[in-house]
CSV table of C-alpha atoms in Angstrom, one decimal:
chain,number,residue,atom,x,y,z
A,1,MET,CA,0.0,0.0,0.0
A,2,GLU,CA,3.0,2.3,0.3
A,3,ASN,CA,3.1,2.8,-3.4
A,4,HIS,CA,0.0,5.1,-3.3
A,5,LYS,CA,0.7,6.8,0.1
A,6,ASN,CA,0.4,10.3,-1.5
A,7,VAL,CA,-2.9,9.5,-3.2
A,8,THR,CA,-6.0,8.5,-1.2
A,9,GLU,CA,-8.6,9.5,-3.8
A,10,PHE,CA,-8.9,10.3,-7.5
A,11,ILE,CA,-11.0,13.0,-9.2
A,12,PHE,CA,-12.6,12.3,-12.5
A,13,MET,CA,-12.4,15.1,-15.1
A,14,GLY,CA,-15.5,13.6,-16.8
A,15,LEU,CA,-16.5,13.7,-20.4
A,16,TRP,CA,-17.2,17.5,-20.7
A,17,GLU,CA,-16.2,20.6,-18.9
A,18,ASN,CA,-19.4,22.5,-19.8
A,19,ARG,CA,-21.9,22.2,-16.9
A,20,GLN,CA,-24.9,22.7,-19.1
A,21,ILE,CA,-23.8,19.9,-21.4
A,22,GLU,CA,-23.2,17.6,-18.4
A,23,LEU,CA,-26.7,18.1,-17.1
A,24,LEU,CA,-28.1,17.4,-20.6
A,25,PHE,CA,-26.2,14.2,-20.8
A,26,PHE,CA,-27.2,13.3,-17.2
A,27,LEU,CA,-30.7,12.8,-18.5
A,28,LEU,CA,-29.6,11.1,-21.7
A,29,PHE,CA,-27.4,8.6,-20.0
A,30,LEU,CA,-30.1,7.9,-17.4
A,31,LEU,CA,-32.5,7.0,-20.2
A,32,CYS,CA,-29.8,4.9,-21.8
A,33,TYR,CA,-29.2,3.0,-18.6
A,34,LEU,CA,-33.0,2.4,-18.2
A,35,ALA,CA,-33.0,1.1,-21.7
A,36,VAL,CA,-30.1,-1.2,-21.0
A,37,LEU,CA,-31.8,-2.6,-17.8
A,38,MET,CA,-35.2,-3.0,-19.6
A,39,GLY,CA,-33.9,-4.5,-22.9
A,40,ASN,CA,-31.5,-7.0,-21.3
A,41,SER,CA,-33.9,-8.0,-18.6
A,42,VAL,CA,-36.6,-8.7,-21.2
A,43,ILE,CA,-34.1,-11.0,-23.1
A,44,LEU,CA,-33.1,-12.8,-19.9
A,45,LEU,CA,-36.7,-13.3,-18.9
A,46,THR,CA,-37.8,-14.4,-22.4
A,47,ILE,CA,-35.0,-17.0,-22.8
A,48,THR,CA,-35.1,-18.4,-19.2
A,49,CYS,CA,-38.9,-18.7,-19.3
A,50,SER,CA,-39.1,-20.4,-22.7
A,51,HIS,CA,-37.8,-23.4,-24.6
A,52,LEU,CA,-35.0,-21.1,-26.1
A,53,ILE,CA,-32.8,-21.8,-23.1
A,54,GLU,CA,-32.3,-25.3,-24.4
A,55,GLN,CA,-30.6,-24.0,-27.6
A,56,PRO,CA,-26.9,-23.1,-27.3
A,57,MET,CA,-27.2,-19.8,-29.2
A,58,TYR,CA,-29.8,-18.5,-26.8
A,59,TYR,CA,-28.0,-19.9,-23.8
A,60,PHE,CA,-25.0,-17.8,-24.7
A,61,LEU,CA,-27.2,-14.8,-25.5
A,62,CYS,CA,-28.7,-15.1,-22.0
A,63,HIS,CA,-25.2,-14.9,-20.5
A,64,LEU,CA,-24.3,-12.0,-22.8
A,65,SER,CA,-27.3,-10.0,-21.6
A,66,LEU,CA,-26.4,-10.8,-18.0
A,67,MET,CA,-22.9,-9.5,-18.6
A,68,ASP,CA,-24.3,-6.3,-20.3
A,69,LEU,CA,-26.4,-5.7,-17.2
A,70,CYS,CA,-23.5,-6.3,-14.8
A,71,TYR,CA,-20.9,-4.4,-16.8
A,72,THR,CA,-23.0,-1.3,-17.3
A,73,SER,CA,-24.0,-1.3,-13.6
A,74,THR,CA,-20.3,-1.0,-12.7
A,75,VAL,CA,-19.9,2.1,-14.9
A,76,ILE,CA,-23.1,4.0,-15.8
A,77,PRO,CA,-24.5,4.7,-12.3
A,78,ARG,CA,-21.3,6.4,-11.2
A,79,LEU,CA,-21.1,8.2,-14.5
A,80,ILE,CA,-24.7,9.5,-14.0
A,81,ARG,CA,-24.0,10.5,-10.5
A,82,ASP,CA,-20.8,12.4,-11.5
A,83,LEU,CA,-22.6,14.2,-14.3
A,84,ALA,CA,-24.9,15.7,-11.7
A,85,ALA,CA,-22.2,16.3,-9.1
A,86,THR,CA,-19.9,19.3,-8.8
A,87,ARG,CA,-17.0,17.1,-7.4
A,88,LYS,CA,-16.4,13.8,-9.2
A,89,ASN,CA,-14.2,12.0,-6.6
A,90,ILE,CA,-13.6,8.3,-6.0
A,91,SER,CA,-11.5,6.7,-3.3
A,92,TYR,CA,-8.3,4.8,-4.1
A,93,ASN,CA,-9.9,1.5,-3.0
A,94,GLU,CA,-13.1,2.1,-4.9
A,95,CYS,CA,-11.1,3.0,-8.0
A,96,MET,CA,-9.1,-0.3,-7.8
A,97,THR,CA,-12.4,-2.2,-7.3
A,98,GLN,CA,-13.8,-0.7,-10.5
A,99,LEU,CA,-10.5,-1.3,-12.3
A,100,PHE,CA,-10.8,-5.0,-11.4
A,101,THR,CA,-14.6,-5.5,-11.9
A,102,ALA,CA,-15.1,-3.7,-15.3
A,103,PRO,CA,-12.3,-5.5,-17.2
A,104,LEU,CA,-13.4,-8.8,-15.6
A,105,LEU,CA,-17.0,-8.4,-16.9
A,106,ALA,CA,-15.8,-7.0,-20.3
A,107,GLY,CA,-13.4,-9.9,-20.6
A,108,VAL,CA,-16.1,-12.5,-19.9
A,109,GLU,CA,-18.3,-10.8,-22.5
A,110,ILE,CA,-15.6,-10.9,-25.1
A,111,PHE,CA,-15.1,-14.7,-24.6
A,112,ILE,CA,-18.9,-15.2,-24.7
A,113,LEU,CA,-18.9,-13.5,-28.1
A,114,VAL,CA,-16.2,-16.0,-29.1
A,115,SER,CA,-18.4,-18.8,-27.9
A,116,MET,CA,-21.4,-17.5,-29.9
A,117,ALA,CA,-19.2,-17.4,-33.0
A,118,LEU,CA,-18.1,-21.0,-32.4
A,119,ASP,CA,-21.7,-22.0,-32.0
A,120,ARG,CA,-22.7,-20.4,-35.3
A,121,TYR,CA,-19.7,-21.9,-37.1
A,122,VAL,CA,-20.6,-25.4,-35.9
A,123,ALA,CA,-24.3,-24.9,-36.6
A,124,ILE,CA,-23.7,-23.8,-40.2
A,125,VAL,CA,-20.5,-25.7,-41.2
A,126,LYS,CA,-21.1,-28.9,-39.3
A,127,PRO,CA,-24.9,-29.1,-38.8
A,128,LEU,CA,-25.0,-32.9,-38.5
A,129,HIS,CA,-22.6,-32.9,-35.5
A,130,TYR,CA,-24.1,-29.7,-34.0
A,131,MET,CA,-25.9,-31.3,-31.0
A,132,VAL,CA,-23.0,-33.5,-30.1
A,133,ILE,CA,-20.3,-30.7,-30.3
A,134,MET,CA,-22.4,-28.0,-28.7
A,135,SER,CA,-23.8,-30.1,-25.8
A,136,ARG,CA,-25.0,-28.4,-22.7
A,137,LYS,CA,-21.9,-29.7,-20.8
A,138,ARG,CA,-19.6,-28.1,-23.4
A,139,CYS,CA,-21.6,-24.9,-23.3
A,140,ASP,CA,-21.2,-24.7,-19.6
A,141,MET,CA,-17.5,-25.4,-20.0
A,142,LEU,CA,-17.2,-22.5,-22.4
A,143,ILE,CA,-18.9,-20.1,-20.0
A,144,VAL,CA,-16.6,-21.3,-17.1
A,145,THR,CA,-13.6,-20.8,-19.4
A,146,ALA,CA,-14.8,-17.2,-20.2
A,147,TRP,CA,-14.9,-16.4,-16.5
A,148,ILE,CA,-11.5,-17.9,-15.9
A,149,LEU,CA,-9.9,-16.0,-18.8
A,150,GLY,CA,-11.7,-12.8,-17.8
A,151,PHE,CA,-10.4,-13.2,-14.3
A,152,TRP,CA,-6.8,-13.6,-15.3
A,153,HIS,CA,-7.0,-10.7,-17.6
A,154,SER,CA,-8.5,-8.5,-14.9
A,155,ILE,CA,-6.2,-9.6,-12.1
A,156,ALA,CA,-3.1,-9.0,-14.2
A,157,LEU,CA,-4.2,-5.4,-14.8
A,158,LEU,CA,-5.0,-4.9,-11.1
A,159,LEU,CA,-1.8,-6.3,-9.8
A,160,MET,CA,0.2,-4.3,-12.3
A,161,VAL,CA,-1.5,-1.0,-11.1
A,162,LEU,CA,-1.2,-1.9,-7.4
A,163,SER,CA,2.6,-2.2,-7.8
A,164,LEU,CA,2.9,1.3,-9.3
A,165,PRO,CA,3.6,4.5,-7.4
A,166,PHE,CA,1.0,7.4,-7.4
A,167,CYS,CA,3.0,10.4,-6.0
A,168,GLY,CA,0.8,13.4,-6.5
A,169,PRO,CA,-1.5,14.2,-9.5
A,170,ASN,CA,-4.9,12.6,-8.9
A,171,HIS,CA,-7.1,14.0,-11.7
A,172,ILE,CA,-8.1,11.2,-14.0
A,173,ASN,CA,-9.0,12.4,-17.5
A,174,HIS,CA,-11.9,10.0,-17.9
A,175,TYR,CA,-15.2,9.1,-16.3
A,176,LEU,CA,-14.1,5.7,-14.9
A,177,CYS,CA,-11.0,4.0,-13.5
A,178,ASP,CA,-9.5,2.6,-16.6
A,179,ILE,CA,-5.9,1.4,-17.1
A,180,LYS,CA,-4.6,3.9,-19.6
A,181,PRO,CA,-5.8,7.2,-17.8
A,182,LEU,CA,-4.5,5.8,-14.5
A,183,LEU,CA,-1.1,5.1,-15.9
A,184,LYS,CA,-0.7,8.7,-16.9
A,185,LEU,CA,-0.7,9.6,-13.2
A,186,VAL,CA,2.1,7.2,-12.3
A,187,CYS,CA,5.4,8.8,-11.3
A,188,LYS,CA,7.9,6.3,-13.0
A,189,ASP,CA,9.0,5.4,-16.5
A,190,LEU,CA,6.1,3.7,-18.3
A,191,HIS,CA,7.9,2.1,-21.2
A,192,VAL,CA,7.7,-1.5,-20.0
A,193,VAL,CA,4.3,-1.0,-18.4
A,194,SER,CA,2.9,0.5,-21.6
A,195,ILE,CA,4.1,-2.6,-23.6
A,196,LEU,CA,2.6,-4.9,-21.0
A,197,THR,CA,-0.7,-3.0,-21.2
A,198,ILE,CA,-0.9,-3.1,-25.0
A,199,ALA,CA,0.0,-6.9,-24.9
A,200,ASN,CA,-2.6,-7.7,-22.2
A,201,SER,CA,-5.4,-5.5,-23.6
A,202,GLY,CA,-4.8,-4.2,-27.1
A,203,MET,CA,-3.1,-7.2,-28.7
A,204,VAL,CA,-5.5,-9.7,-27.1
A,205,VAL,CA,-8.6,-7.7,-28.4
A,206,VAL,CA,-7.1,-7.5,-31.9
A,207,ALA,CA,-6.3,-11.2,-31.9
A,208,ILE,CA,-9.8,-12.2,-30.8
A,209,PHE,CA,-11.3,-9.7,-33.3
A,210,ILE,CA,-9.3,-11.3,-36.2
A,211,VAL,CA,-10.4,-14.8,-35.0
A,212,LEU,CA,-14.0,-13.7,-35.0
A,213,LEU,CA,-13.8,-12.1,-38.4
A,214,VAL,CA,-12.1,-15.3,-39.9
A,215,SER,CA,-14.8,-17.5,-38.4
A,216,TYR,CA,-17.6,-15.4,-39.9
A,217,ILE,CA,-15.8,-15.3,-43.3
A,218,LEU,CA,-15.6,-19.1,-43.2
A,219,ILE,CA,-19.3,-19.2,-42.3
A,220,LEU,CA,-20.3,-16.9,-45.1
A,221,TYR,CA,-18.1,-18.9,-47.5
A,222,SER,CA,-19.8,-22.2,-46.5
A,223,LEU,CA,-23.2,-20.7,-47.3
A,224,ARG,CA,-22.6,-20.7,-51.0
A,225,THR,CA,-23.9,-24.3,-51.3
A,226,ARG,CA,-27.1,-23.7,-49.2
A,227,SER,CA,-30.6,-23.1,-50.4
A,228,SER,CA,-32.0,-19.5,-50.6
A,229,ALA,CA,-34.1,-20.0,-47.4
A,230,GLY,CA,-31.1,-21.5,-45.5
A,231,LYS,CA,-28.9,-18.6,-46.6
A,232,ARG,CA,-31.4,-16.0,-45.5
A,233,LYS,CA,-31.8,-17.5,-42.1
A,234,ALA,CA,-28.1,-18.0,-41.5
A,235,LEU,CA,-27.3,-14.5,-42.8
A,236,SER,CA,-29.9,-12.9,-40.6
A,237,THR,CA,-28.4,-14.6,-37.5
A,238,CYS,CA,-24.8,-14.0,-38.5
A,239,SER,CA,-25.4,-10.3,-39.4
A,240,SER,CA,-26.7,-9.7,-35.9
A,241,HIS,CA,-23.5,-11.3,-34.4
A,242,ILE,CA,-21.2,-9.3,-36.7
A,243,MET,CA,-22.9,-6.0,-35.9
A,244,VAL,CA,-22.5,-6.6,-32.1
A,245,VAL,CA,-18.8,-7.7,-32.6
A,246,VAL,CA,-17.9,-4.6,-34.7
A,247,LEU,CA,-19.8,-2.3,-32.3
A,248,PHE,CA,-17.9,-3.7,-29.3
A,249,PHE,CA,-14.5,-4.5,-30.7
A,250,GLY,CA,-14.0,-1.4,-32.9
A,251,PRO,CA,-13.9,1.1,-30.1
A,252,CYS,CA,-12.0,-1.3,-27.8
A,253,ILE,CA,-9.2,-1.7,-30.4
A,254,TYR,CA,-9.0,2.1,-30.9
A,255,THR,CA,-8.7,2.6,-27.1
A,256,TYR,CA,-6.2,-0.1,-26.1
A,257,VAL,CA,-3.9,-0.6,-29.1
A,258,LEU,CA,-2.4,2.9,-28.9
A,259,PRO,CA,0.4,3.7,-26.4
A,260,VAL,CA,-0.4,5.0,-23.0
A,261,GLY,CA,1.1,8.5,-23.6
A,262,SER,CA,-0.7,9.1,-26.9
A,263,GLU,CA,-3.3,11.8,-27.1
A,264,ASN,CA,-6.6,10.5,-28.5
A,265,LYS,CA,-10.4,10.4,-27.8
A,266,ASP,CA,-10.3,7.4,-25.4
A,267,LYS,CA,-13.0,8.6,-23.0
A,268,GLU,CA,-15.4,9.7,-25.8
A,269,ILE,CA,-14.9,6.5,-27.8
A,270,SER,CA,-15.3,4.3,-24.7
A,271,VAL,CA,-18.9,5.4,-24.5
A,272,PHE,CA,-19.6,3.1,-27.4
A,273,TYR,CA,-18.7,-0.1,-25.5
A,274,THR,CA,-19.8,1.0,-22.0
A,275,VAL,CA,-23.2,2.5,-22.9
A,276,ILE,CA,-24.2,2.3,-26.6
A,277,ALA,CA,-23.3,-1.4,-27.3
A,278,PRO,CA,-25.1,-2.8,-24.3
A,279,MET,CA,-28.1,-0.6,-25.1
A,280,LEU,CA,-28.3,-1.7,-28.7
A,281,ASN,CA,-27.6,-5.4,-28.2
A,282,PRO,CA,-31.2,-6.3,-27.2
A,283,LEU,CA,-32.5,-4.5,-30.3
A,284,ILE,CA,-30.0,-6.1,-32.6
A,285,TYR,CA,-30.7,-9.6,-31.4
A,286,THR,CA,-34.5,-9.3,-31.3
A,287,LEU,CA,-35.7,-7.1,-34.1
A,288,ARG,CA,-34.4,-9.4,-36.9
A,289,ASN,CA,-35.0,-12.7,-35.0
A,290,SER,CA,-38.5,-14.1,-35.5
A,291,GLU,CA,-37.9,-16.9,-33.0
A,292,MET,CA,-37.1,-14.4,-30.2
A,293,LYS,CA,-40.1,-12.3,-31.1
A,294,SER,CA,-42.4,-15.3,-31.0
A,295,ALA,CA,-41.0,-16.5,-27.7
A,296,MET,CA,-41.3,-12.9,-26.2
A,297,HIS,CA,-45.0,-12.9,-27.3
A,298,LYS,CA,-45.7,-16.3,-25.7
A,299,VAL,CA,-43.9,-15.5,-22.4
A,300,TRP,CA,-45.5,-12.1,-22.0
A,301,SER,CA,-48.9,-13.5,-22.9
A,302,ARG,CA,-48.5,-16.1,-20.3
A,303,LEU,CA,-47.4,-13.6,-17.7
A,304,SER,CA,-50.3,-11.3,-18.5
A,305,LEU,CA,-52.7,-14.2,-18.1
A,306,ARG,CA,-51.3,-15.1,-14.7
A,307,VAL,CA,-51.6,-11.5,-13.6
A,308,GLU,CA,-55.2,-11.4,-14.8
A,309,VAL,CA,-56.0,-14.7,-12.9
A,310,SER,CA,-54.4,-13.4,-9.8
A,311,GLU,CA,-56.4,-10.1,-9.9
A,312,ARG,CA,-59.7,-12.1,-10.3
A,313,ILE,CA,-58.8,-14.3,-7.3
A,314,LEU,CA,-58.1,-11.2,-5.2
């Protein structure tokens, strides 16, 4: 703990310096957070209360929605509070907690997206072996693996920051405790640390993004022999996955591949994967998915019927 003896708290500089703009975005981000909560909760309820939970694709989608709920809840509530506050402070321990929790949940979400790509690849390229390869036991193993990999990614970042000295400046040019803005406050040479950060975050994100792109290219290539109806259904599903992957990975790559000392729009770009992507994911996965829409209708009709029966009994 001696490494940070001169710093007991950090102060966020936030997204904007203009007070009027901050109050305007306070309302906007509040509405976005409510949309995230409502949209992802609807997906969770629809899948867990219907037959869709038995299908690997929706099993992974259920976990993805859960991660979106948890991840945004580690970031957006504090962002909303700080937009309305005059002093945007956070204690050292709270900052380290957020530094561990947010990358953990984001890492799990990334590996769930990899699992979803694997599921689509097997379903389209090896349909006859799909139920054997993507058994529930294997799906559970993929989720556990996502948590293990996410944990190791997050704990590596946390241990690295805990070992660094913070000697004086405590103003974080961001709205959350992220690795790159924190490293700018460290009073030591960051050459080695910057390389480790890019390797642990930037290069990992780029490598996974390339793997996902290759998998979807192989899927699209395999569709050339399918019937028109089969192509349409597969393209509809894959296009949703590709949109989510690009929306999440694009801003992440921009943020974490560049060196620590470089001047860029990190905090503005990060809004895409902390707020916008989790808000749009439910729309992307439901609007073009007739199976999800049908399940939602059945689940909500059943819930409405139960409420009506309960009211009559009372």
